[in-house]
XYZ file of C-alpha atoms in Angstrom:
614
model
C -8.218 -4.253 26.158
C -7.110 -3.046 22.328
C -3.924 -2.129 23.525
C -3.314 -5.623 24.791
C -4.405 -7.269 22.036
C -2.290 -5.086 20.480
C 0.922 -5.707 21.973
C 0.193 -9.433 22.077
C 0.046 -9.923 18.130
C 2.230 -6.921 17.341
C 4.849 -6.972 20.027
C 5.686 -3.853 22.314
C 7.255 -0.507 21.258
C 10.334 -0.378 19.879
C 12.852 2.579 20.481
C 13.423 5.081 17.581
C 17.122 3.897 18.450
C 16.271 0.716 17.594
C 15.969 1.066 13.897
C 19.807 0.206 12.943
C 18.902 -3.458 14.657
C 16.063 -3.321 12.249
C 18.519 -3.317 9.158
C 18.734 -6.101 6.733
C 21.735 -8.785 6.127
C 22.232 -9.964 2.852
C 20.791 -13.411 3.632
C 17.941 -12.140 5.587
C 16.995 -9.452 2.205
C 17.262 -12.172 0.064
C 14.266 -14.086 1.955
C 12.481 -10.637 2.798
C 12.497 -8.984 -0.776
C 13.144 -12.109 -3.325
C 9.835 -14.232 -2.495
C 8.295 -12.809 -4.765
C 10.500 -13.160 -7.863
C 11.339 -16.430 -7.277
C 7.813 -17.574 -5.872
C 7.282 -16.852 -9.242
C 8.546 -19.895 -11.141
C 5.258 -21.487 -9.826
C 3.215 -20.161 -12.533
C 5.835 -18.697 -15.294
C 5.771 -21.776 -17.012
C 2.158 -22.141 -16.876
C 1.449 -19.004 -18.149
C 3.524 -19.441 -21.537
C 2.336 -22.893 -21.643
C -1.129 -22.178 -21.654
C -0.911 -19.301 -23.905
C 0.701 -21.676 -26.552
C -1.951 -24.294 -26.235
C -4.242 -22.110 -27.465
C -2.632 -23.515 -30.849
C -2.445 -27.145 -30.243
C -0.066 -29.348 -27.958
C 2.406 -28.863 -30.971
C 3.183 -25.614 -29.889
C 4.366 -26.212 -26.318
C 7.921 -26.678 -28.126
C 8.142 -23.060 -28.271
C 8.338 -22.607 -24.307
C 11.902 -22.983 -24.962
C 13.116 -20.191 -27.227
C 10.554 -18.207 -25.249
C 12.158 -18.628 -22.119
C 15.480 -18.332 -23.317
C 14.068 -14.536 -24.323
C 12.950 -14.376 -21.004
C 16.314 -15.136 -19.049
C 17.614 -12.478 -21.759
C 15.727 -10.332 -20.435
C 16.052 -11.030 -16.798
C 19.752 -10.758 -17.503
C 19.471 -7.213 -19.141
C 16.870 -5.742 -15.891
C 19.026 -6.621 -13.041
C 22.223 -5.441 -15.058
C 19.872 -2.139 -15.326
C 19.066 -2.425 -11.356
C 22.090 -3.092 -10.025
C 23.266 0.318 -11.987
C 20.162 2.169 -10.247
C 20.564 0.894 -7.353
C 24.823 2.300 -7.373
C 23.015 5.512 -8.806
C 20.122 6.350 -6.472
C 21.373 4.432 -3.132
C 18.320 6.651 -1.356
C 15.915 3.619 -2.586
C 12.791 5.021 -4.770
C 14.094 2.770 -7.830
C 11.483 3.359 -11.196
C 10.263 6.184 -9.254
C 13.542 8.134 -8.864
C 14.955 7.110 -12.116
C 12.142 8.166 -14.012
C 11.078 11.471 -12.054
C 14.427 12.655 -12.302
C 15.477 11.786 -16.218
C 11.833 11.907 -17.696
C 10.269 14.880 -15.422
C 7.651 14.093 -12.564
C 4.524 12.952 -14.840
C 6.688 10.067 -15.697
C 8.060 9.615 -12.388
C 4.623 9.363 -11.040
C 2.985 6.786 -13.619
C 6.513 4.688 -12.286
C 5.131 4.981 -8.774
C 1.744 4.898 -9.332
C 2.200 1.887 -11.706
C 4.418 0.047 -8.724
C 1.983 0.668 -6.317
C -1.054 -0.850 -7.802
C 1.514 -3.494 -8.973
C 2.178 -3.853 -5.773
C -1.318 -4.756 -4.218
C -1.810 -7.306 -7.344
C 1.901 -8.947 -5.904
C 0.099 -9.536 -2.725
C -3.260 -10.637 -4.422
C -1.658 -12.924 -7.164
C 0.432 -14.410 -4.787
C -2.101 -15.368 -1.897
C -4.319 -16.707 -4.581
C -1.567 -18.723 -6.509
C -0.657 -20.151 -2.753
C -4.657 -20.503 -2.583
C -4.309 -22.755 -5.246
C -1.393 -24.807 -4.605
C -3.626 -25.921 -1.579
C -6.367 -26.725 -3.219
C -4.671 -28.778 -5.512
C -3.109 -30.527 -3.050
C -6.209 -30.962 -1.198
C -8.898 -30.271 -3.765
C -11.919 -30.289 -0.938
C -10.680 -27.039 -0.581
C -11.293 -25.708 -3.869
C -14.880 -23.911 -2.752
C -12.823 -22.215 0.079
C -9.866 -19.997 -2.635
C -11.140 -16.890 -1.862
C -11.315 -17.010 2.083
C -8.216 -18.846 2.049
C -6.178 -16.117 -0.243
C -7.984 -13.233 2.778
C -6.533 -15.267 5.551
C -3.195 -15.109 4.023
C -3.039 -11.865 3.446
C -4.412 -10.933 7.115
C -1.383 -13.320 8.616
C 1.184 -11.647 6.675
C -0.236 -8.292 7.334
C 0.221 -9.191 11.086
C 3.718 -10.559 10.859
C 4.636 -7.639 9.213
C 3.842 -5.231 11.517
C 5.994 -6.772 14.115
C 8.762 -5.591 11.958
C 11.115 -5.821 9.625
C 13.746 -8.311 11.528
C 10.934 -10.241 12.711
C 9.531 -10.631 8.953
C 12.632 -11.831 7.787
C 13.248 -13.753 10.138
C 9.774 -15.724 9.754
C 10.474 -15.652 6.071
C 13.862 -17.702 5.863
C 12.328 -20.815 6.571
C 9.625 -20.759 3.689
C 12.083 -19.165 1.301
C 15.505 -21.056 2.036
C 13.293 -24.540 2.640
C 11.724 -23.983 -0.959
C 15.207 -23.304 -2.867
C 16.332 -26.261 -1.076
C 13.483 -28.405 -2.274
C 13.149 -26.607 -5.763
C 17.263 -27.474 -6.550
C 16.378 -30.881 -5.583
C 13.368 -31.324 -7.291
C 14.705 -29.639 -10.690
C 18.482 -31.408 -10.342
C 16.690 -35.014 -10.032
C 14.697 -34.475 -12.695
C 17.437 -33.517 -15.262
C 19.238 -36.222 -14.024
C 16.441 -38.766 -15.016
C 15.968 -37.189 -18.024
C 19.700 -37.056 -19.197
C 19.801 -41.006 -18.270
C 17.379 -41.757 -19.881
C 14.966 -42.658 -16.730
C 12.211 -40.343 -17.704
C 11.802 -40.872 -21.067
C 11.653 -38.129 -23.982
C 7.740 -37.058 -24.025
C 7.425 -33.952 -25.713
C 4.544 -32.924 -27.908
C 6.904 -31.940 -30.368
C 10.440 -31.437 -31.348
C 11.684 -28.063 -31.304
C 11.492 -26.411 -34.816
C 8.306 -28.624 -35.208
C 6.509 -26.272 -38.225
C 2.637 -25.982 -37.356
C -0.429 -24.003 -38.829
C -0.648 -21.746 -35.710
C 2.439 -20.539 -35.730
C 2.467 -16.508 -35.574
C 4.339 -13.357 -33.970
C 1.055 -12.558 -32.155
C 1.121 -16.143 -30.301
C 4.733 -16.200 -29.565
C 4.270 -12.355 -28.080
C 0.952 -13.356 -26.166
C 3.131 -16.511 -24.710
C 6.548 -14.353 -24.008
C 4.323 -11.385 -22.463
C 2.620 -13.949 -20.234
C 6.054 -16.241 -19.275
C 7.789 -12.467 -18.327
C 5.566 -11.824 -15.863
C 8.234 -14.282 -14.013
C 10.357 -11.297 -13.617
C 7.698 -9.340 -11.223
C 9.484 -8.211 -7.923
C 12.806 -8.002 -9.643
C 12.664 -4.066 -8.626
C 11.658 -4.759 -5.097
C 15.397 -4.805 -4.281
C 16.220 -1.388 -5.536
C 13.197 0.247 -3.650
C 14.637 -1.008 -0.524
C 18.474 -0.226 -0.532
C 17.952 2.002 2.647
C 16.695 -0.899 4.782
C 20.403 -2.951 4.200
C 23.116 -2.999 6.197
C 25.826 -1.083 5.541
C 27.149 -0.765 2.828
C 23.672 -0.153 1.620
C 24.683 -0.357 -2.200
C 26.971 -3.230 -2.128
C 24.825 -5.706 -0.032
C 21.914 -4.806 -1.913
C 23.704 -5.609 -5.303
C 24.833 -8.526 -3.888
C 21.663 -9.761 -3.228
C 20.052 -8.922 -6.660
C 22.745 -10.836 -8.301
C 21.608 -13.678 -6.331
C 18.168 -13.852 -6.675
C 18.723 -13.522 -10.129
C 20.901 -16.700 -10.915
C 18.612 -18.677 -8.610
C 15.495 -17.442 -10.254
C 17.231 -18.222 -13.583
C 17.796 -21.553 -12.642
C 14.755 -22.521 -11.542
C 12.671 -20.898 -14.524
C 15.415 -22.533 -16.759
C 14.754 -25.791 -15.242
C 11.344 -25.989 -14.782
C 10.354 -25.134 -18.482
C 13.262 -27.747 -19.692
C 11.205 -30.380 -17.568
C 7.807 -29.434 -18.726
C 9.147 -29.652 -22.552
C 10.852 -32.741 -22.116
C 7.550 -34.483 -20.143
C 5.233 -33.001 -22.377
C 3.216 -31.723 -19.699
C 0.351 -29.416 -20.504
C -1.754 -27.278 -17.910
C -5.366 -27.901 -16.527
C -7.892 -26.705 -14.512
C -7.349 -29.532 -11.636
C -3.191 -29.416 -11.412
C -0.702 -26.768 -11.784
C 2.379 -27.325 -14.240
C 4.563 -27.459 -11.441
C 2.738 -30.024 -9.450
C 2.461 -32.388 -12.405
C 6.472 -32.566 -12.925
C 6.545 -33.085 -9.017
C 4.260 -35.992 -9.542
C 6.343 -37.667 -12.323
C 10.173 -36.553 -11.226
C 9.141 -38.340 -7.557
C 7.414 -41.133 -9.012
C 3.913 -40.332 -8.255
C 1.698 -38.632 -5.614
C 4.010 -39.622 -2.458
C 6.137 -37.793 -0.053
C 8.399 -35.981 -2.414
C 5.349 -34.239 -4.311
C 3.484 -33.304 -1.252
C 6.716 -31.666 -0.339
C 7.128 -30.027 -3.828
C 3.313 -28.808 -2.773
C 4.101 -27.825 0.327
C 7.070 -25.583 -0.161
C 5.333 -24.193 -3.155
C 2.370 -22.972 -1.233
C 4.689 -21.844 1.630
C 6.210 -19.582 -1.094
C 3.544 -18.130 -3.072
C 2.272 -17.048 0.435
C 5.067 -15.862 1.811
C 5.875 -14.091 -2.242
C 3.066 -11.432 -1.450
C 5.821 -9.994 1.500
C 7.682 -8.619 -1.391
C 4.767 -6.286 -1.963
C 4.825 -5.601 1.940
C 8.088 -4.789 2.200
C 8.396 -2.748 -1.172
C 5.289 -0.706 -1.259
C 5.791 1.407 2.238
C 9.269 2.485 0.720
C 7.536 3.550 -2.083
C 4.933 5.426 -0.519
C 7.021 6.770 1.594
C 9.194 8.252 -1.281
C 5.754 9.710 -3.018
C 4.920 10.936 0.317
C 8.074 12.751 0.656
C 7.579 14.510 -2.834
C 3.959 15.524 -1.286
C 2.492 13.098 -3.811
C 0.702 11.079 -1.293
C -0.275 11.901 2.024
C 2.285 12.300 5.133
C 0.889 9.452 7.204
C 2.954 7.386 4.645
C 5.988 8.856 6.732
C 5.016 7.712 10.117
C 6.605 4.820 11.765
C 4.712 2.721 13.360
C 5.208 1.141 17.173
C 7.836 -1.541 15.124
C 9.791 1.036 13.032
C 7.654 -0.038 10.314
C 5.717 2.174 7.911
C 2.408 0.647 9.273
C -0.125 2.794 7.342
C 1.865 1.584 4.055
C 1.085 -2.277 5.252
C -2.263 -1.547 6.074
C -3.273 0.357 2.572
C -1.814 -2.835 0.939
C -3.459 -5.540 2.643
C -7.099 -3.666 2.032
C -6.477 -2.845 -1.926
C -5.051 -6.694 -2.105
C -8.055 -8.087 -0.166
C -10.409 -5.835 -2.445
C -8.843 -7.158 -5.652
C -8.610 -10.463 -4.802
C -12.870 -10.309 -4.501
C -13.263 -8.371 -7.011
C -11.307 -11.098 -9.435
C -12.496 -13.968 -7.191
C -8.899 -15.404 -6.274
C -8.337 -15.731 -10.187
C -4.300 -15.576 -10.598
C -4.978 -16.154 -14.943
C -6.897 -12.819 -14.593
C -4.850 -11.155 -12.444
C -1.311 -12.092 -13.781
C -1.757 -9.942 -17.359
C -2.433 -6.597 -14.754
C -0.098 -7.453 -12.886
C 2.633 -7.880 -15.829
C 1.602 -4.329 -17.318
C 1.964 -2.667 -14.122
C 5.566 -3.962 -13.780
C 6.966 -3.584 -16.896
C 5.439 0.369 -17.457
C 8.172 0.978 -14.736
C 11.010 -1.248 -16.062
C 10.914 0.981 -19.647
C 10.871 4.286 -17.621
C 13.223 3.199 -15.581
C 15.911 1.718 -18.096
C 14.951 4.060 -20.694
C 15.534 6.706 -17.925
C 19.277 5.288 -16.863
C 20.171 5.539 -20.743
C 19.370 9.821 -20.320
C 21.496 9.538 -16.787
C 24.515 8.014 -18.527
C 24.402 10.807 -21.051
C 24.456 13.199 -18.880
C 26.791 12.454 -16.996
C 29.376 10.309 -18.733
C 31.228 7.854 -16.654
C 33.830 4.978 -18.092
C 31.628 2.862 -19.487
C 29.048 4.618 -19.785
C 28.497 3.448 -23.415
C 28.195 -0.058 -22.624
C 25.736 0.363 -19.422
C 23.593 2.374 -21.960
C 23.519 -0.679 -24.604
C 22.190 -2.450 -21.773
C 19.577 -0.366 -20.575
C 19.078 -0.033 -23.934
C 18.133 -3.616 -24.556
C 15.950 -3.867 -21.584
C 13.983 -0.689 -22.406
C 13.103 -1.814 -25.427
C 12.326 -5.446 -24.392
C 10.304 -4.010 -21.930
C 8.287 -1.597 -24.139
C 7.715 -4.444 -26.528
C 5.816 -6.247 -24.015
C 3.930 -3.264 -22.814
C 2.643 -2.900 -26.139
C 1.868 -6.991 -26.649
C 0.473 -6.957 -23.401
C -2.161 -4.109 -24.663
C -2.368 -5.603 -28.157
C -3.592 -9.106 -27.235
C -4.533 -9.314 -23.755
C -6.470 -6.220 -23.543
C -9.745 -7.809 -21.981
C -7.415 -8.289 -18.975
C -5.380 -5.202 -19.035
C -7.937 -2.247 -20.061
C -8.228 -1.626 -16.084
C -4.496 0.120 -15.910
C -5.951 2.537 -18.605
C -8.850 3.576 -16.618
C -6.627 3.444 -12.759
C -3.925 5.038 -13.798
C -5.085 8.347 -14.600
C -7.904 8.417 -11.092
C -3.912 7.529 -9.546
C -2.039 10.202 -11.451
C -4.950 13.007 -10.857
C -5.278 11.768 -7.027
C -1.085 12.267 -7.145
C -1.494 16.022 -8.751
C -4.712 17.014 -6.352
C -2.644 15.715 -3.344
C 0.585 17.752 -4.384
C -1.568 20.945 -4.965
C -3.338 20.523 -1.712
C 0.700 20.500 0.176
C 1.176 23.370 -2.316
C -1.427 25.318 -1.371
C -1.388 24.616 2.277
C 2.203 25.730 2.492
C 1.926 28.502 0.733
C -0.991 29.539 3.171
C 0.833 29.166 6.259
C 4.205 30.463 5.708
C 5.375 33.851 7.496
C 6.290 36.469 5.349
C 8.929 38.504 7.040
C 8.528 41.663 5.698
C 9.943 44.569 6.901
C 7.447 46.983 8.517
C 4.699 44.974 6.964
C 1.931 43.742 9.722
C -0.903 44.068 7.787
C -1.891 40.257 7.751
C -2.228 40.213 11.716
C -5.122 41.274 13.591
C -4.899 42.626 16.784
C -8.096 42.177 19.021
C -9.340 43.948 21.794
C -10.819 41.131 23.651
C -12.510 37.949 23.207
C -16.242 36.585 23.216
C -16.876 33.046 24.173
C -20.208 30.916 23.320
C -21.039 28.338 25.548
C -23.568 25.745 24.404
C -25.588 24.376 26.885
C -27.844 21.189 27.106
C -28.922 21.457 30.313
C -27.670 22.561 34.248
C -25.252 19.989 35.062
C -21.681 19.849 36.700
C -20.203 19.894 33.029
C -21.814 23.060 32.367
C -21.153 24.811 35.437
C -17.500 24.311 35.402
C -17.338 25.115 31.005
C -19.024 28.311 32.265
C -16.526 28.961 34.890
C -13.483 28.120 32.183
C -15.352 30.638 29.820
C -15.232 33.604 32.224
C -11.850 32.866 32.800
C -10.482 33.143 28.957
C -13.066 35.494 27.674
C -13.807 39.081 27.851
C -17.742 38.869 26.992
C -19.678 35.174 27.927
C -22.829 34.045 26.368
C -24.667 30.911 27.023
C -26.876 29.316 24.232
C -29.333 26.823 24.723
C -31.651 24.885 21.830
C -35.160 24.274 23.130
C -37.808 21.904 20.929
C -41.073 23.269 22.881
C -41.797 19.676 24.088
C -41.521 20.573 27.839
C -41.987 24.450 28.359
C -41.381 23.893 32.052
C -38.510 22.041 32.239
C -37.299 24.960 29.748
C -38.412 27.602 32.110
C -36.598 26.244 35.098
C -33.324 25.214 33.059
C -32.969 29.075 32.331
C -34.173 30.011 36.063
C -31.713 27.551 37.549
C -28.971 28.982 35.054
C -29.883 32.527 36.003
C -29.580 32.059 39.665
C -25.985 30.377 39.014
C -24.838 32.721 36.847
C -26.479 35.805 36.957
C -23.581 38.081 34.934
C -24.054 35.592 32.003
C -25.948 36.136 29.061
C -28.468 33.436 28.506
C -30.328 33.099 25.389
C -32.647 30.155 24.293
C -33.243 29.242 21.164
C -36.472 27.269 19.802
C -36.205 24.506 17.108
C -39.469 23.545 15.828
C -37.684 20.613 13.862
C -35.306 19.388 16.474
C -32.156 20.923 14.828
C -29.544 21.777 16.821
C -27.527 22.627 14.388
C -28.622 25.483 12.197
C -30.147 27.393 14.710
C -26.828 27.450 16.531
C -25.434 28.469 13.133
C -28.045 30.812 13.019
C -27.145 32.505 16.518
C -23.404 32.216 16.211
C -23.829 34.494 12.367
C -25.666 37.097 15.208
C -22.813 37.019 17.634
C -19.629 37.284 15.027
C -21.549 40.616 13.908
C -21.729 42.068 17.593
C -18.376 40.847 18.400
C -16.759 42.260 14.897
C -18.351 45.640 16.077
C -16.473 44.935 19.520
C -12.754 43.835 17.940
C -13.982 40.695 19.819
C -12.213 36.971 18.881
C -15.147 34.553 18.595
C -14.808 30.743 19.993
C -17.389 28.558 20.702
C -16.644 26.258 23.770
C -18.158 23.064 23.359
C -19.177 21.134 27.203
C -18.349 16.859 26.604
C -18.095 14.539 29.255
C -15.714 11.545 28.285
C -16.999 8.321 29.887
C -14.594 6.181 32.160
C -14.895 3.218 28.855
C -14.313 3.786 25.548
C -17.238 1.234 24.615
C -19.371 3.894 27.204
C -19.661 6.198 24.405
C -22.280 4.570 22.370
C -24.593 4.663 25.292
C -24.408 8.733 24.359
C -25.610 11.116 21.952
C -22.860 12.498 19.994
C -24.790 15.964 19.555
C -21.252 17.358 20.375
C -19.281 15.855 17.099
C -22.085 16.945 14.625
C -21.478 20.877 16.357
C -17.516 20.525 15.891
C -18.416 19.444 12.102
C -20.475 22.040 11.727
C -18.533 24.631 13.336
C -15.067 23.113 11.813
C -15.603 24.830 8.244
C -16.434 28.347 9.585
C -13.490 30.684 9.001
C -14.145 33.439 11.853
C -14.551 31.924 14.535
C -12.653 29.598 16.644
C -14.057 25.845 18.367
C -12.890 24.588 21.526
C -14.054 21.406 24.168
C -14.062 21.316 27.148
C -13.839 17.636 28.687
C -15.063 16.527 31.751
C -13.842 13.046 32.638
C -16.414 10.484 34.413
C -15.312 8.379 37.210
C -17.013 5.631 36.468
């Protein structure tokens, strides 16, 4: 029954072969790893706008020289990621740049920043589409969080079908809103340039007021960049293009950069010139739909529509990005190897799945807030981006190429636009940001522990060919086997039999609770009369612990069989019921002995199954 649920909302196994269909064209990357970036626009605007207002409506002339700073740098991190992604074609982008130019501490706050980053892509973006429903249709403004869960769960789904079948899905939503954004922000110019929607800005620009400081124009800048998350998603995935790898994914950046640049350009040029300032009941963007199309008809419920379609659809950025990542860490031994498998689609399935739980969890934990979630998720971008470019800048001069001065001078710039904002972000939005202080180093120490564990585990097991040196293997000079038994039924007669047959000495243990002394007594006659060469001993629990007293007896065993040169397993008798859902109807006395039994060091545990007919 699982497995055809299953295959109907996942689809059926695809061949390993399979995975060069599952590569990605230049038009189908652009919809599968630019959502998010340019899903974006829907609240970049916002964000500086509302920042500013915290002066007066005067300041909302300042959106303009802000955003100019931001296209700056926008301009100077895909310059940077178009070099990183010639550089390190392998994928890994802040990760690789940084663990291999600043050392692997660096490397890993990179990663480790990404991948929380990550999670808050998916959470900010199902709860920004969460709210461009609900203002839409504002019944359904009890119902953001559920609604924000459900689309995370759908996109979870669609992306484990695959990655060809995710971007296929995703070209509609993405291509239908740059279609209806170009219109939307190329008839409102229009108006506005002809004079038919008249000049309404709170101020001209230059306008002098008493709130006018660096910390305000930082606060507002720091908040409008976080526009530029999922820039980087492009560079992580360079090994899931088409070939060539480098050139179609450079394409693609250079695409989604002039589009995104358009539309932020355009959409803070409109809210200037309409004077429009942010509330609690409609988003920026929603408010220059309403005015460019002439009120609340068909055109705005389109702008809505596409705008909801995109933040939902942004949060596949995160999907797409964060199982390369892990996948990379995983590789280095920095996370664990189940980030390697592929799943039934040629996905990385356990990546997906460890991103849709941490964005569910932090979209309860801020209650589908995007205003309290955007300021993390800006921090946990732009850590990365001044590794990263900072990091090029070191790979430059080592290595020298023509140019190489000028690609530094722009890494250069976007380092240190990038570590200005870290530091603003810190300096005035810390009530929003203090969490990446206290994650990061549970994420970096989780990182270490899990290397150290790979570490420690190889060391362990490797052989040491040494010549004439066997002194680490044990030769044994026969083998004792422990059969626990519940009571006389086929299951135990036949573990028995499989007993004698592997080991050298057989002993059969049984735990009594002295609640039926007769049905003891003719358990061990019964077993005596069927086996008769078979050492029986039974145990008495007055607590009804079958555990430690089986600890107990095994300790006595191990002894005798040391004494012997005697291997020690303990065969454990489980019948395995026709239904999986047949189990609960059991006790599972036979898990909590394999837990028990799993952390002793001499002795070795075994099962025997016995399947049930019915």
């Amino acid at each position: 029954m699982f497995e055809n649920i299953k295959r109907t909302l996942i689809g059926k196994p695809l061949k390993t072969l399979d995975e060069g269909g599952q590569s990605l064209s230049k038009t189908k990357a652009l919809a599968l790893l630019s959502s998010d970036a340019l899903s974006s626009v829907a609240y970049g605007t916002e964000s500086i706008t509302t920042a500013l207002l915290a002066a007066g409506a005067v300041a909302l002339w300042l959106q303009i020289p802000i955003a100019l700073l931001v296209l700056v740098l926008l301009a100077a991190i895909v310059m940077s990621y178009r070099q990183i992604i010639h550089a390190y074609p392998s994928g890994g982008g802040a990760y690789a740049v940084a663990s291999e130019n600043w050392g692997a501490k660096a490397g890993l706050i990179a990663g480790g920043s990404l991948l929380v980053d990550y999670m808050l892509t998916v959470a900010v973006s199902a709860s920004a589409a969460a709210d461009a429903i609900t203002a839409a249709f504002p019944a359904t403004l009890p119902f953001t969080v559920p609604l924000s869960i459900i689309i995370v769960l759908l996109l979870t789904g669609m992306n484990l079908r695959g990655l060809r079948e995710s971007a296929n899905f995703l070209m509609v939503p993405v291509y239908f809103f740059i279609v209806v954004m170009v219109s939307m922000i190329a008839w409102g110019v229009f108006q506005a340039l002809t004079g038919q929607l008249p000049y309404h800005a709170a101020a001209k620009i230059g306008t002098s007021f008493s709130g006018l400081s660096l910390v305000l124009f930082m606060r507002a800048f720091s908040s409008g960049s976080s526009s530029l998350t999922g820039v980087e998603a492009i560079s992580n995935a360079v090994p899931n293009f088409k070939k060539p790898k480098e050139k179609h994914a450079a394409a693609t950046l250079a695409t989604m950069a002039v589009i995104l640049a358009t539309f932020f350009g355009g959409i803070t040029f409109l809210s200037y010139w309409l004077g429009i300032t942010p509330n609690s009941k409609s988003t920026v963007l929603s408010q220059i739909a309403a005015i460019t199309f002439g009120g609340y008809h068909v055109g705005f419920y389109i702008v809505q529509f596409a705008t909801a379609m995109i933040l939902a659809v942004a949060a596949n950025t995160g999907f797409s990005a964060f199982p390369m990542l892990a996948l990379n860490l995983a590789r280095d031994k920095y996370l664990p190897h189940l980030y390697m498998d592929r799943g039934d689609r040629l996905g990385y399935s356990n990546g997906i799945l460890s991103l849709a739980f941490g964005a569910i969890v932090l979209i309860m934990i801020f209650h589908g807030s995007t205003d309290a979630l955007i300021p993390l998720y800006a921090v946990g971008v732009f850590v990365p981006f001044t590794l990263s470019q900072s990091g090029m800048i070191i790979h430059w001069w080592r290595n020298k190429p023509q140019n190489w001065v000028v690609k530094a001078i722009i890494n250069f710039i976007g380092a240190f636009i990038s570590a200005v904002l870290v530091i603003t972000l810190f300096a005035t939005r810390i009530e929003h940001v203090w969490p990446y202080l206290f994650i990061m180093p549970m994420i970096l120490f989780m990182f270490l522990k899990i290397k150290h564990h790979y570490m420690s585990i190889g060391k362990q097991l490797r052989l040491q060919y040494l010549k004439n040196d066997n002194a680490e293997r044990h030769h044994y000079d026969g083998a004792t086997v422990i059969v626990l038994v519940s009571n006389i039924t086929k299951v135990t007669m036949e573990a028995v039999d499989y007993a004698q047959s592997i080991g050298d000495y057989v002993v059969a243990m049984h735990v009594s609770f002295d609640v039926n002394p007769k049905k003891e007594l003719k358990t061990s006659t019964q077993f005596k009369l069927d086996f008769p060469d078979v050492r029986y001993v039974d145990i008495h629990s007055s607590y009804r612990s079958i555990v430690k007293p089986s600890l107990s007896f095994v300790d006595a065993v191990v002894k005798q069989a040391e004494k012997r040169n005697h291997s020690v397993t303990v065969l454990i008798p489980q019948f395995v019921p026709k239904q999986p859902w047949q189990n609960i109807l059991h006790n599972q006395n036979s898990l909590r002995l394999r837990a028990a039994f799993a952390a002793r060091e001499d002795i070795s545990v075994s099962t025997y199954y016995y399947h049930l007919s019915e």
